[in-house]
Short mmCIF file of C-alpha atoms in Angstrom, two decimals:
data_model
loop_
_atom_site.label_atom_id
_atom_site.label_comp_id
_atom_site.label_asym_id
_atom_site.label_seq_id
_atom_site.Cartn_x
_atom_site.Cartn_y
_atom_site.Cartn_z
CA VAL A 1 148.47 95.50 -77.15
CA ALA A 2 151.74 93.85 -76.25
CA PRO A 3 152.91 94.50 -72.69
CA LEU A 4 155.62 97.07 -72.20
CA ARG A 5 159.09 95.57 -72.01
CA PHE A 6 161.99 96.83 -69.92
CA ASP A 7 164.94 95.19 -71.67
CA ARG A 8 168.29 96.44 -70.41
CA GLU A 9 166.66 99.13 -68.31
CA LYS A 10 168.52 99.67 -65.07
CA VAL A 11 167.76 100.63 -61.51
CA LEU A 12 170.43 102.85 -60.01
CA ARG A 13 171.07 103.86 -56.43
CA VAL A 14 172.75 107.15 -55.58
CA ILE A 15 173.18 109.06 -52.36
CA PRO A 16 173.54 112.79 -53.11
CA GLN A 17 175.93 114.31 -50.61
CA ASP A 18 174.85 117.93 -50.76
CA GLU A 19 172.42 120.34 -52.35
CA LYS A 20 174.45 120.56 -55.52
CA GLN A 21 174.28 116.82 -56.07
CA THR A 22 170.61 116.81 -55.12
CA ASN A 23 169.98 119.31 -57.88
CA VAL A 24 171.85 117.10 -60.34
CA ILE A 25 169.34 114.31 -59.64
CA LYS A 26 166.41 116.70 -59.96
CA HIS A 27 167.78 118.04 -63.21
CA LEU A 28 168.28 114.52 -64.54
CA ALA A 29 164.66 113.79 -63.69
CA GLN A 30 163.58 116.68 -65.88
CA THR A 31 165.72 115.82 -68.85
CA ASN A 32 165.49 112.03 -68.75
CA GLU A 33 162.47 109.92 -68.12
CA LEU A 34 163.42 108.56 -64.74
CA ASP A 35 161.03 106.36 -62.80
CA PHE A 36 161.59 107.06 -59.11
CA TRP A 37 161.38 103.96 -56.94
CA TYR A 38 162.57 105.58 -53.74
CA PRO A 39 161.59 108.27 -52.93
CA ASP A 40 158.53 108.24 -55.16
CA ALA A 41 159.18 111.62 -56.80
CA PRO A 42 162.20 113.82 -57.50
CA HIS A 43 160.91 116.65 -55.31
CA HIS A 44 161.39 114.43 -52.26
CA VAL A 45 165.11 114.00 -52.94
CA THR A 46 167.32 115.56 -50.27
CA ALA A 47 171.01 115.38 -49.39
CA ASN A 48 172.19 112.10 -47.84
CA MET A 49 169.04 110.29 -48.90
CA THR A 50 169.22 106.96 -50.67
CA VAL A 51 167.67 107.45 -54.10
CA ASP A 52 166.65 104.54 -56.34
CA PHE A 53 165.41 105.16 -59.86
CA ARG A 54 164.83 103.27 -63.08
CA VAL A 55 166.39 104.54 -66.27
CA SER A 56 165.83 103.38 -69.83
CA GLU A 57 168.55 101.74 -71.90
CA LYS A 58 168.65 104.87 -74.05
CA GLY A 59 168.90 107.29 -71.12
CA PHE A 60 171.48 105.34 -69.14
CA GLN A 61 174.57 106.74 -70.84
CA SER A 62 173.62 110.37 -70.35
CA VAL A 63 172.66 109.71 -66.72
CA GLN A 64 175.91 107.87 -66.15
CA SER A 65 178.02 110.67 -67.60
CA ALA A 66 176.14 113.33 -65.62
CA LEU A 67 176.73 111.37 -62.42
CA ASP A 68 180.40 110.87 -63.27
CA GLN A 69 180.86 114.56 -64.05
CA SER A 70 179.36 115.45 -60.69
CA ASN A 71 181.57 112.91 -58.92
CA MET A 72 178.53 111.06 -57.72
CA HIS A 73 179.03 107.45 -56.84
CA TYR A 74 176.25 105.18 -58.04
CA GLU A 75 175.39 101.55 -57.65
CA ILE A 76 173.52 99.48 -60.20
CA LEU A 77 170.85 97.64 -58.23
CA ILE A 78 169.26 95.98 -61.25
CA ARG A 79 171.11 95.55 -64.55
CA ASP A 80 168.16 94.41 -66.62
CA VAL A 81 164.68 95.14 -65.29
CA GLN A 82 163.02 92.82 -67.82
CA GLU A 83 165.19 89.93 -66.68
CA GLU A 84 164.27 90.66 -63.07
CA ILE A 85 160.56 90.82 -63.98
CA GLU A 86 160.81 87.33 -65.40
CA LYS A 87 162.88 86.09 -62.48
CA GLN A 88 160.31 87.25 -59.93
CA PHE A 89 158.17 84.18 -60.79
CA ASP A 90 160.62 81.79 -59.18
CA VAL A 91 158.14 79.55 -57.37
CA LYS A 92 156.77 76.57 -59.22
CA GLU A 93 153.08 75.73 -59.09
CA ASP A 94 152.03 73.76 -56.02
CA THR B 1 149.86 83.40 -64.92
CA THR B 2 148.24 80.03 -65.46
CA GLY B 3 147.39 77.56 -62.74
CA ARG B 4 145.59 77.93 -59.47
CA HIS B 5 145.72 80.48 -56.69
CA SER B 6 148.74 80.13 -54.44
CA TYR B 7 149.79 82.00 -51.31
CA ALA B 8 153.42 81.53 -52.28
CA LYS B 9 152.94 83.14 -55.69
CA TYR B 10 151.69 86.41 -57.09
CA ASN B 11 148.08 86.06 -58.17
CA ASN B 12 146.41 88.06 -60.90
CA TRP B 13 143.09 89.82 -60.30
CA ASP B 14 140.91 87.00 -61.66
CA LYS B 15 142.53 84.55 -59.30
CA ILE B 16 142.10 86.93 -56.38
CA VAL B 17 138.38 87.36 -57.11
CA ALA B 18 137.92 83.60 -57.33
CA TRP B 19 139.88 83.27 -54.10
CA THR B 20 137.58 85.70 -52.25
CA GLU B 21 134.60 83.55 -53.29
CA LYS B 22 136.38 80.41 -52.21
CA MET B 23 137.24 81.84 -48.77
CA VAL B 24 133.61 82.73 -48.15
CA GLY B 25 132.49 79.29 -49.33
CA LYS B 26 135.05 77.52 -47.17
CA ARG B 27 134.53 79.46 -43.96
CA PRO B 28 131.11 81.16 -44.08
CA ASP B 29 131.16 81.20 -40.26
CA VAL B 30 134.04 83.69 -40.13
CA VAL B 31 134.44 85.18 -43.63
CA SER B 32 132.01 87.36 -45.54
CA ARG B 33 132.53 89.43 -48.67
CA ILE B 34 131.31 93.00 -48.94
CA LYS B 35 131.29 94.92 -52.19
CA ILE B 36 132.15 98.47 -51.17
CA GLY B 37 132.09 100.00 -54.64
CA SER B 38 133.59 99.67 -58.06
CA THR B 39 136.50 101.12 -59.97
CA VAL B 40 136.69 103.45 -62.97
CA GLU B 41 136.87 100.38 -65.21
CA ASP B 42 133.93 98.85 -63.35
CA ASN B 43 135.81 96.21 -61.45
CA PRO B 44 134.39 95.38 -58.01
CA LEU B 45 136.07 96.54 -54.82
CA TYR B 46 135.75 93.71 -52.31
CA VAL B 47 136.37 93.80 -48.60
CA LEU B 48 136.58 90.53 -46.73
CA LYS B 49 135.20 90.72 -43.24
CA ILE B 50 136.90 88.28 -40.91
CA GLY B 51 135.00 87.77 -37.69
CA LYS B 52 131.63 86.75 -36.43
CA GLU B 53 129.66 89.63 -35.06
CA ASN B 54 128.86 93.11 -36.24
CA GLU B 55 128.99 95.41 -33.26
CA ARG B 56 132.49 95.14 -31.98
CA ARG B 57 135.96 96.57 -32.44
CA ALA B 58 137.51 96.23 -35.84
CA ILE B 59 140.74 96.80 -37.73
CA PHE B 60 140.62 97.94 -41.35
CA MET B 61 143.49 96.79 -43.55
CA ASP B 62 144.15 97.57 -47.19
CA CYS B 63 146.71 96.32 -49.67
CA GLY B 64 147.73 97.27 -53.17
CA ILE B 65 147.02 100.99 -53.20
CA HIS B 66 150.02 101.26 -55.55
CA ALA B 67 149.70 98.86 -58.46
CA ARG B 68 153.29 97.71 -58.80
CA GLU B 69 153.79 96.85 -55.12
CA TRP B 70 152.76 93.25 -55.63
CA VAL B 71 153.93 91.85 -52.31
CA SER B 72 151.28 93.97 -50.60
CA PRO B 73 148.18 92.14 -51.99
CA ALA B 74 150.09 88.91 -51.41
CA PHE B 75 150.21 89.80 -47.71
CA CYS B 76 146.48 90.54 -47.46
CA GLN B 77 145.71 87.13 -48.95
CA TRP B 78 148.16 85.51 -46.58
CA PHE B 79 146.59 87.29 -43.62
CA VAL B 80 143.05 86.13 -44.49
CA TYR B 81 144.25 82.58 -45.00
CA GLN B 82 146.26 82.44 -41.78
CA ALA B 83 143.54 84.09 -39.72
CA THR B 84 140.86 81.67 -40.87
CA LYS B 85 143.12 78.63 -40.77
CA SER B 86 144.38 79.28 -37.28
CA TYR B 87 141.03 80.30 -35.79
CA GLY B 88 140.20 77.69 -33.19
CA LYS B 89 143.75 76.34 -33.26
CA ASN B 90 146.05 79.22 -32.45
CA LYS B 91 145.37 80.79 -29.07
CA ILE B 92 146.10 84.40 -30.06
CA MET B 93 144.21 84.37 -33.34
CA THR B 94 141.23 82.67 -31.73
CA LYS B 95 141.15 85.33 -29.03
CA LEU B 96 141.45 88.09 -31.61
CA LEU B 97 138.69 86.78 -33.86
CA ASP B 98 136.43 86.00 -30.90
CA ARG B 99 136.60 89.62 -29.87
CA MET B 100 137.16 91.71 -32.96
CA ASN B 101 136.66 91.90 -36.71
CA PHE B 102 139.12 92.53 -39.50
CA TYR B 103 138.07 94.26 -42.67
CA VAL B 104 140.56 93.35 -45.38
CA LEU B 105 140.66 95.03 -48.77
CA PRO B 106 143.02 92.71 -50.67
CA VAL B 107 143.47 95.02 -53.66
CA PHE B 108 142.66 98.72 -53.36
CA ASN B 109 143.83 99.80 -56.81
CA VAL B 110 142.25 97.03 -58.85
CA ASP B 111 142.49 98.66 -62.30
CA GLY B 112 146.12 99.58 -61.73
CA TYR B 113 146.90 96.08 -60.48
CA ILE B 114 145.36 94.55 -63.62
CA TRP B 115 147.33 97.01 -65.76
CA SER B 116 150.56 96.08 -63.98
CA TRP B 117 149.87 92.41 -64.82
CA THR B 118 148.84 92.87 -68.41
CA GLN B 119 150.55 95.97 -69.80
CA ASN B 120 153.08 97.68 -67.59
CA ARG B 121 154.69 95.96 -64.61
CA MET B 122 155.92 99.34 -63.37
CA TRP B 123 152.49 101.00 -63.21
CA ARG B 124 151.70 102.78 -59.93
CA LYS B 125 148.49 104.84 -60.23
CA ASN B 126 144.89 103.91 -60.98
CA ARG B 127 143.54 104.14 -64.55
CA SER B 128 141.33 107.21 -64.49
CA LYS B 129 141.31 109.62 -67.42
CA HIS B 130 141.77 113.36 -67.02
CA PRO B 131 140.32 116.10 -69.17
CA ASN B 132 142.87 118.08 -71.20
CA SER B 133 145.57 115.49 -70.65
CA THR B 134 146.61 112.31 -72.37
CA CYS B 135 148.24 111.10 -69.17
CA ILE B 136 146.33 108.52 -67.21
CA GLY B 137 145.93 107.75 -63.54
CA THR B 138 145.85 109.24 -60.08
CA ASP B 139 148.03 108.23 -57.18
CA LEU B 140 145.36 106.99 -54.77
CA ASN B 141 147.63 107.62 -51.82
CA ARG B 142 147.67 111.34 -52.67
CA ASN B 143 143.93 111.53 -53.27
CA PHE B 144 142.64 111.46 -49.68
CA ASN B 145 141.37 114.60 -48.02
CA ALA B 146 144.37 115.21 -45.78
CA SER B 147 146.04 118.52 -46.57
CA TRP B 148 145.28 117.48 -50.15
CA SER B 149 146.27 120.68 -51.93
CA SER B 150 149.39 121.47 -49.94
CA SER B 151 151.91 119.98 -52.34
CA PRO B 152 151.99 121.87 -55.65
CA SER B 153 154.38 119.29 -57.05
CA THR B 154 151.65 116.66 -57.29
CA ASN B 155 149.18 118.54 -59.48
CA HIS B 156 150.28 117.38 -62.92
CA PRO B 157 148.42 114.38 -64.39
CA CYS B 158 151.58 113.03 -66.00
CA MET B 159 153.34 112.65 -62.67
CA ASP B 160 153.45 109.29 -60.98
CA THR B 161 152.34 111.00 -57.77
CA TYR B 162 149.47 113.00 -59.33
CA ARG B 163 146.96 113.74 -56.57
CA GLY B 164 143.87 113.91 -58.84
CA PRO B 165 141.58 116.83 -59.67
CA ALA B 166 140.00 116.95 -56.19
CA PRO B 167 140.18 115.08 -52.88
CA GLU B 168 138.37 111.75 -53.17
CA SER B 169 137.88 112.38 -56.88
CA GLU B 170 138.67 108.73 -57.58
CA LYS B 171 135.98 106.09 -57.24
CA GLU B 172 138.34 103.80 -55.34
CA THR B 173 139.28 106.45 -52.77
CA LYS B 174 135.66 107.48 -52.31
CA ALA B 175 134.52 103.89 -51.82
CA VAL B 176 137.16 103.22 -49.16
CA ALA B 177 136.57 106.57 -47.43
CA ASP B 178 132.80 105.98 -47.36
CA PHE B 179 133.19 102.47 -46.01
CA ILE B 180 135.54 103.54 -43.23
CA GLN B 181 133.32 106.49 -42.33
CA SER B 182 130.24 104.31 -42.15
CA HIS B 183 132.04 101.90 -39.79
CA LEU B 184 133.84 104.57 -37.81
CA THR B 185 132.39 103.65 -34.44
CA SER B 186 133.86 100.16 -34.65
CA ILE B 187 137.14 100.71 -36.53
CA LYS B 188 139.89 101.27 -33.96
CA ALA B 189 142.91 100.84 -36.19
CA TYR B 190 143.80 101.31 -39.84
CA ILE B 191 146.75 99.52 -41.44
CA THR B 192 147.88 99.96 -45.03
CA PHE B 193 150.51 97.83 -46.74
CA HIS B 194 153.01 99.12 -49.26
CA SER B 195 156.45 98.16 -50.49
CA TYR B 196 159.39 98.68 -50.34
CA SER B 197 161.99 99.91 -47.81
CA GLN B 198 161.14 98.04 -44.59
CA MET B 199 159.47 100.67 -42.48
CA LEU B 200 156.55 100.95 -40.10
CA LEU B 201 155.11 104.44 -40.38
CA PHE B 202 152.47 106.44 -38.56
CA PRO B 203 151.11 110.04 -38.87
CA TYR B 204 151.82 112.63 -39.92
CA GLY B 205 153.00 112.88 -43.50
CA TYR B 206 151.77 116.36 -44.36
CA THR B 207 153.33 118.10 -41.38
CA SER B 208 156.36 117.65 -39.21
CA LYS B 209 154.11 118.12 -36.16
CA LEU B 210 153.73 115.01 -34.08
CA PRO B 211 150.32 113.46 -33.44
CA PRO B 212 148.88 113.85 -29.91
CA ASN B 213 149.31 110.15 -29.10
CA TYR B 214 152.81 110.07 -30.57
CA LYS B 215 154.32 108.23 -27.60
CA ASP B 216 151.69 105.54 -27.85
CA LEU B 217 152.28 105.11 -31.59
CA VAL B 218 156.04 104.93 -31.10
CA LYS B 219 155.58 102.24 -28.49
CA VAL B 220 153.37 100.14 -30.75
CA ALA B 221 155.68 100.61 -33.74
CA LYS B 222 158.77 99.75 -31.70
CA ILE B 223 157.36 96.53 -30.30
CA GLY B 224 155.73 95.72 -33.65
CA THR B 225 159.02 95.95 -35.52
CA GLU B 226 160.77 93.99 -32.76
CA ALA B 227 158.18 91.24 -33.07
CA LEU B 228 158.66 91.22 -36.84
CA SER B 229 162.42 90.85 -36.54
CA THR B 230 162.18 87.80 -34.29
CA GLN B 231 161.38 85.56 -37.27
CA TYR B 232 164.30 86.24 -39.65
CA GLU B 233 166.05 89.24 -38.06
CA THR B 234 164.65 91.55 -40.73
CA ARG B 235 165.25 95.12 -39.61
CA TYR B 236 162.50 97.68 -39.96
CA ILE B 237 162.75 101.32 -38.97
CA TYR B 238 159.73 103.17 -37.63
CA GLY B 239 158.49 106.71 -37.10
CA PRO B 240 156.24 109.45 -38.48
CA ILE B 241 155.92 109.48 -42.27
CA ALA B 242 157.29 113.00 -42.76
CA SER B 243 160.59 112.46 -40.98
CA THR B 244 161.07 108.73 -41.56
CA ILE B 245 160.37 108.46 -45.28
CA TYR B 246 159.49 111.89 -46.71
CA PRO B 247 156.70 114.48 -46.41
CA THR B 248 153.52 113.58 -48.28
CA SER B 249 150.02 114.98 -48.45
CA GLY B 250 146.71 113.30 -49.25
CA SER B 251 147.71 109.97 -47.72
CA SER B 252 145.18 107.47 -46.45
CA LEU B 253 147.05 107.16 -43.16
CA ASP B 254 146.76 110.84 -42.25
CA TRP B 255 143.17 110.95 -43.44
CA ALA B 256 142.14 107.98 -41.28
CA TYR B 257 143.96 109.45 -38.30
CA ASN B 258 142.27 112.83 -38.65
CA LEU B 259 138.94 111.07 -38.97
CA GLY B 260 139.44 109.78 -35.44
CA ILE B 261 141.15 106.41 -35.87
CA LYS B 262 144.02 107.00 -33.52
CA HIS B 263 146.06 103.95 -34.41
CA THR B 264 146.99 104.15 -38.06
CA PHE B 265 150.06 102.47 -39.52
CA ALA B 266 151.65 101.94 -42.90
CA PHE B 267 153.98 99.04 -43.56
CA GLU B 268 156.61 99.38 -46.25
CA LEU B 269 157.36 95.71 -46.74
CA ARG B 270 160.49 94.02 -48.09
CA ASP B 271 163.02 94.63 -49.35
CA GLN B 272 165.49 97.50 -49.08
CA GLY B 273 166.17 97.80 -52.78
CA ARG B 274 167.89 94.66 -53.94
CA PHE B 275 164.69 93.73 -55.80
CA GLY B 276 162.50 96.73 -55.02
CA PHE B 277 159.08 96.22 -56.59
CA LEU B 278 160.28 93.00 -58.20
CA LEU B 279 160.56 90.93 -55.03
CA PRO B 280 160.79 87.27 -56.12
CA GLU B 281 157.93 84.99 -55.20
CA SER B 282 160.29 82.91 -53.09
CA ARG B 283 160.39 85.86 -50.66
CA ILE B 284 156.61 86.18 -50.31
CA LYS B 285 156.30 83.54 -47.62
CA PRO B 286 159.05 84.83 -45.31
CA THR B 287 157.87 88.40 -45.80
CA CYS B 288 154.30 87.49 -44.89
CA LYS B 289 155.30 85.31 -41.96
CA GLU B 290 157.30 88.04 -40.28
CA THR B 291 154.74 90.75 -41.07
CA MET B 292 152.04 88.60 -39.52
CA LEU B 293 153.86 88.82 -36.18
CA ALA B 294 153.79 92.61 -36.21
CA VAL B 295 150.13 92.76 -37.28
CA LYS B 296 149.12 90.30 -34.59
CA PHE B 297 150.93 92.40 -32.02
CA ILE B 298 149.16 95.57 -33.19
CA ALA B 299 145.81 93.77 -33.07
CA LYS B 300 146.47 92.51 -29.54
CA TYR B 301 147.41 96.02 -28.49
CA ILE B 302 144.20 97.43 -29.97
CA LEU B 303 142.18 94.78 -28.17
CA LYS B 304 143.77 95.65 -24.86
CA HIS B 305 143.96 99.42 -25.12
CA THR B 306 140.96 100.70 -27.08
#
């Protein structure tokens, strides 16, 4: 079986400011397949916490518009997860 | 994935197994390999014992409980190499190994680690199957018997943080728990290595209550993180799991503490999110070098105070 690829998948960072924004993240986790990097699950998300999650190429637009609608600032930590996976092997053989 | 084992690179499971054999062959006077069990997919769980004698204080260390946190097994390999290389040359390491043993489990979640290399780089759990579910895997750091059932949000097999059907239901957890229990009189500290977020954590995770020796743990964590930062000024925060990272149940750290090992720590290694689980290999060496300083401090403390 070919390994799973993560082309154009992104890792986003958001910091929900209040309970309302926290619930937006939790709701997004239910409706989109988000992979939580930090914290490790949506139920740990609280206000003012740094939240990092991976989102598929397909899911990115809906996540982006939900964050925009809720006036939540987000940062794109990784633009293309697959590219980063390949770049992690940056040391040549001894 | 080709080529030989390297401490500056990520190594797949086959290379790590071959490396364990090589370490024993190279330094049979200080390194021995113990098979403590096997995984669901029948891979061996190896602990490397670093030290000479049996009946003396020991520190148990494990790496790679979460499959995708690759820098963690890289650190365990680095530690074994540095410890054996500097024994007889470096004053502190010689003193440590003359007086205590280290039990190092280089990869806890072997099946998951293999899966993260071959199929899914983002895999976290082990590879156990669950009846009535097509979802695979248990989060081994939710599977220990430490307030195991207290979080209802971890009881679905499809979740990345699924705690398993029962405490110690997983072969890997059971093997580690049995090994630690059978060496309980000698093990004075337990250290587990994760990534990422640059933290040094101690109990508890399942309650906001502070452990009885809280002040002692704070002191060790404070000086440990200070020692770590002397190399490259990397900043780590420290504190109890529940308030420093987030509340968790079923963690190995809380379990080991409640068993009676009063110095238990979890490192969340580099970085703070720029690369996350995809830390480039070029950062392995600096990460390991600075972490080594903190681990050596903790070991010295254990030697002096337990």
